[in-house]
Amino acid sequence: MPPVVAAGAGPQLLSVSSDGASVYLATYVDNSVSQYDVGTGGALAAKSPATVAAGQGPTHVAVAPDGTVYATERALPRVLRVDASTRAVTTAVGS
């Protein structure tokens, strides 16, 4: 059986960084983005911090080539920019 990692409540969509070193997962019920490092053989390990609060019901997540993480919200028509290291979340598009 493959290894299992905690994914939070209501996992929706995941995205992998362009270098393949990180995975980000939108978790709708938890209102967060979970973040993982990709290790040897594709094993996932939670980053620190393991989750970043990301608005109201994030449903999609994407990673830009420069490593910037973006998430969309179900509850509001906006795109959030998520700084995975500082946990800062700002509005990239919308209001």
PDB file of C-alpha atoms in Angstrom:
ATOM      1  CA  MET A   1       0.000   0.000   0.000  1.00  0.00           C
ATOM      2  CA  PRO A   2       1.354   3.473  -0.859  1.00  0.00           C
ATOM      3  CA  PRO A   3       2.095   5.871   2.002  1.00  0.00           C
ATOM      4  CA  VAL A   4      -0.714   8.184   3.124  1.00  0.00           C
ATOM      5  CA  VAL A   5      -0.376  11.816   4.230  1.00  0.00           C
ATOM      6  CA  ALA A   6      -2.881  13.994   6.061  1.00  0.00           C
ATOM      7  CA  ALA A   7      -4.699  16.163   3.537  1.00  0.00           C
ATOM      8  CA  GLY A   8      -7.149  18.168   5.631  1.00  0.00           C
ATOM      9  CA  ALA A   9     -10.911  18.211   5.229  1.00  0.00           C
ATOM     10  CA  GLY A  10     -12.426  18.597   1.795  1.00  0.00           C
ATOM     11  CA  PRO A  11      -9.408  18.203  -0.490  1.00  0.00           C
ATOM     12  CA  GLN A  12     -10.221  19.679  -3.902  1.00  0.00           C
ATOM     13  CA  LEU A  13      -7.333  20.103  -6.318  1.00  0.00           C
ATOM     14  CA  LEU A  14      -3.561  19.850  -6.128  1.00  0.00           C
ATOM     15  CA  SER A  15      -0.737  21.442  -8.049  1.00  0.00           C
ATOM     16  CA  VAL A  16       2.949  20.555  -8.343  1.00  0.00           C
ATOM     17  CA  SER A  17       5.700  23.178  -8.556  1.00  0.00           C
ATOM     18  CA  SER A  18       7.579  23.389 -11.859  1.00  0.00           C
ATOM     19  CA  ASP A  19      10.719  21.889 -10.275  1.00  0.00           C
ATOM     20  CA  GLY A  20       8.685  18.967  -8.869  1.00  0.00           C
ATOM     21  CA  ALA A  21       9.899  19.671  -5.324  1.00  0.00           C
ATOM     22  CA  SER A  22       6.597  20.869  -3.818  1.00  0.00           C
ATOM     23  CA  VAL A  23       2.913  19.905  -3.891  1.00  0.00           C
ATOM     24  CA  TYR A  24       0.064  22.217  -2.838  1.00  0.00           C
ATOM     25  CA  LEU A  25      -3.504  21.093  -2.116  1.00  0.00           C
ATOM     26  CA  ALA A  26      -6.629  23.268  -1.808  1.00  0.00           C
ATOM     27  CA  THR A  27      -8.735  22.049   1.136  1.00  0.00           C
ATOM     28  CA  TYR A  28     -12.224  23.515   0.879  1.00  0.00           C
ATOM     29  CA  VAL A  29     -13.649  22.605   4.315  1.00  0.00           C
ATOM     30  CA  ASP A  30     -10.507  23.677   6.196  1.00  0.00           C
ATOM     31  CA  ASN A  31     -10.251  26.986   4.273  1.00  0.00           C
ATOM     32  CA  SER A  32      -6.568  26.343   3.702  1.00  0.00           C
ATOM     33  CA  VAL A  33      -3.828  25.265   1.346  1.00  0.00           C
ATOM     34  CA  SER A  34      -1.822  22.262   2.519  1.00  0.00           C
ATOM     35  CA  GLN A  35       1.799  22.177   1.411  1.00  0.00           C
ATOM     36  CA  TYR A  36       4.240  19.297   1.058  1.00  0.00           C
ATOM     37  CA  ASP A  37       7.840  18.641   0.049  1.00  0.00           C
ATOM     38  CA  VAL A  38       8.382  15.849  -2.458  1.00  0.00           C
ATOM     39  CA  GLY A  39      11.099  13.456  -1.349  1.00  0.00           C
ATOM     40  CA  THR A  40      12.851  10.403  -2.717  1.00  0.00           C
ATOM     41  CA  GLY A  41      10.552   8.208  -4.758  1.00  0.00           C
ATOM     42  CA  GLY A  42       7.779  10.816  -4.612  1.00  0.00           C
ATOM     43  CA  ALA A  43       7.177  10.534  -0.858  1.00  0.00           C
ATOM     44  CA  LEU A  44       5.383  13.583   0.569  1.00  0.00           C
ATOM     45  CA  ALA A  45       6.347  15.307   3.823  1.00  0.00           C
ATOM     46  CA  ALA A  46       4.423  18.240   5.289  1.00  0.00           C
ATOM     47  CA  LYS A  47       6.215  21.576   4.995  1.00  0.00           C
ATOM     48  CA  SER A  48       6.445  23.926   7.950  1.00  0.00           C
ATOM     49  CA  PRO A  49       3.906  25.397   8.238  1.00  0.00           C
ATOM     50  CA  ALA A  50       1.868  22.453   6.949  1.00  0.00           C
ATOM     51  CA  THR A  51      -1.170  24.590   6.089  1.00  0.00           C
ATOM     52  CA  VAL A  52      -1.803  28.210   5.210  1.00  0.00           C
ATOM     53  CA  ALA A  53      -5.224  29.829   5.738  1.00  0.00           C
ATOM     54  CA  ALA A  54      -6.551  30.692   2.286  1.00  0.00           C
ATOM     55  CA  GLY A  55      -9.835  32.540   2.306  1.00  0.00           C
ATOM     56  CA  GLN A  56     -13.293  31.019   2.182  1.00  0.00           C
ATOM     57  CA  GLY A  57     -13.412  27.606   0.587  1.00  0.00           C
ATOM     58  CA  PRO A  58     -10.389  27.354  -1.700  1.00  0.00           C
ATOM     59  CA  THR A  59     -11.197  24.988  -4.553  1.00  0.00           C
ATOM     60  CA  HIS A  60      -8.256  25.324  -6.951  1.00  0.00           C
ATOM     61  CA  VAL A  61      -4.568  25.946  -6.482  1.00  0.00           C
ATOM     62  CA  ALA A  62      -1.814  26.693  -8.999  1.00  0.00           C
ATOM     63  CA  VAL A  63       1.913  27.283  -8.768  1.00  0.00           C
ATOM     64  CA  ALA A  64       3.500  29.845 -11.088  1.00  0.00           C
ATOM     65  CA  PRO A  65       6.935  29.150 -12.604  1.00  0.00           C
ATOM     66  CA  ASP A  66       8.496  31.525 -10.036  1.00  0.00           C
ATOM     67  CA  GLY A  67       7.012  29.451  -7.174  1.00  0.00           C
ATOM     68  CA  THR A  68       4.183  31.832  -6.287  1.00  0.00           C
ATOM     69  CA  VAL A  69       1.107  29.904  -5.124  1.00  0.00           C
ATOM     70  CA  TYR A  70      -2.378  31.054  -6.165  1.00  0.00           C
ATOM     71  CA  ALA A  71      -5.755  29.792  -4.921  1.00  0.00           C
ATOM     72  CA  THR A  72      -9.333  30.490  -5.962  1.00  0.00           C
ATOM     73  CA  GLU A  73     -12.237  30.693  -3.534  1.00  0.00           C
ATOM     74  CA  ARG A  74     -15.690  29.202  -3.892  1.00  0.00           C
ATOM     75  CA  ALA A  75     -17.324  31.808  -1.643  1.00  0.00           C
ATOM     76  CA  LEU A  76     -15.848  34.946  -3.239  1.00  0.00           C
ATOM     77  CA  PRO A  77     -14.913  35.831  -6.839  1.00  0.00           C
ATOM     78  CA  ARG A  78     -11.206  36.359  -6.291  1.00  0.00           C
ATOM     79  CA  VAL A  79      -7.764  34.828  -6.717  1.00  0.00           C
ATOM     80  CA  LEU A  80      -5.488  34.782  -3.685  1.00  0.00           C
ATOM     81  CA  ARG A  81      -1.692  34.942  -3.658  1.00  0.00           C
ATOM     82  CA  VAL A  82      -0.356  32.677  -0.911  1.00  0.00           C
ATOM     83  CA  ASP A  83       3.134  33.224   0.495  1.00  0.00           C
ATOM     84  CA  ALA A  84       3.933  29.744   1.717  1.00  0.00           C
ATOM     85  CA  SER A  85       6.876  30.825   3.876  1.00  0.00           C
ATOM     86  CA  THR A  86       5.356  33.828   5.674  1.00  0.00           C
ATOM     87  CA  ARG A  87       1.728  32.585   5.618  1.00  0.00           C
ATOM     88  CA  ALA A  88       0.666  35.941   4.159  1.00  0.00           C
ATOM     89  CA  VAL A  89      -2.384  35.809   1.898  1.00  0.00           C
ATOM     90  CA  THR A  90      -3.192  38.753  -0.363  1.00  0.00           C
ATOM     91  CA  THR A  91      -5.770  39.310  -3.072  1.00  0.00           C
ATOM     92  CA  ALA A  92      -4.203  39.010  -6.524  1.00  0.00           C
ATOM     93  CA  VAL A  93      -7.407  39.498  -8.551  1.00  0.00           C
ATOM     94  CA  GLY A  94     -10.942  40.498  -7.487  1.00  0.00           C
ATOM     95  CA  SER A  95     -12.270  41.983  -4.299  1.00  0.00           C
TER      96      SER A  95
END
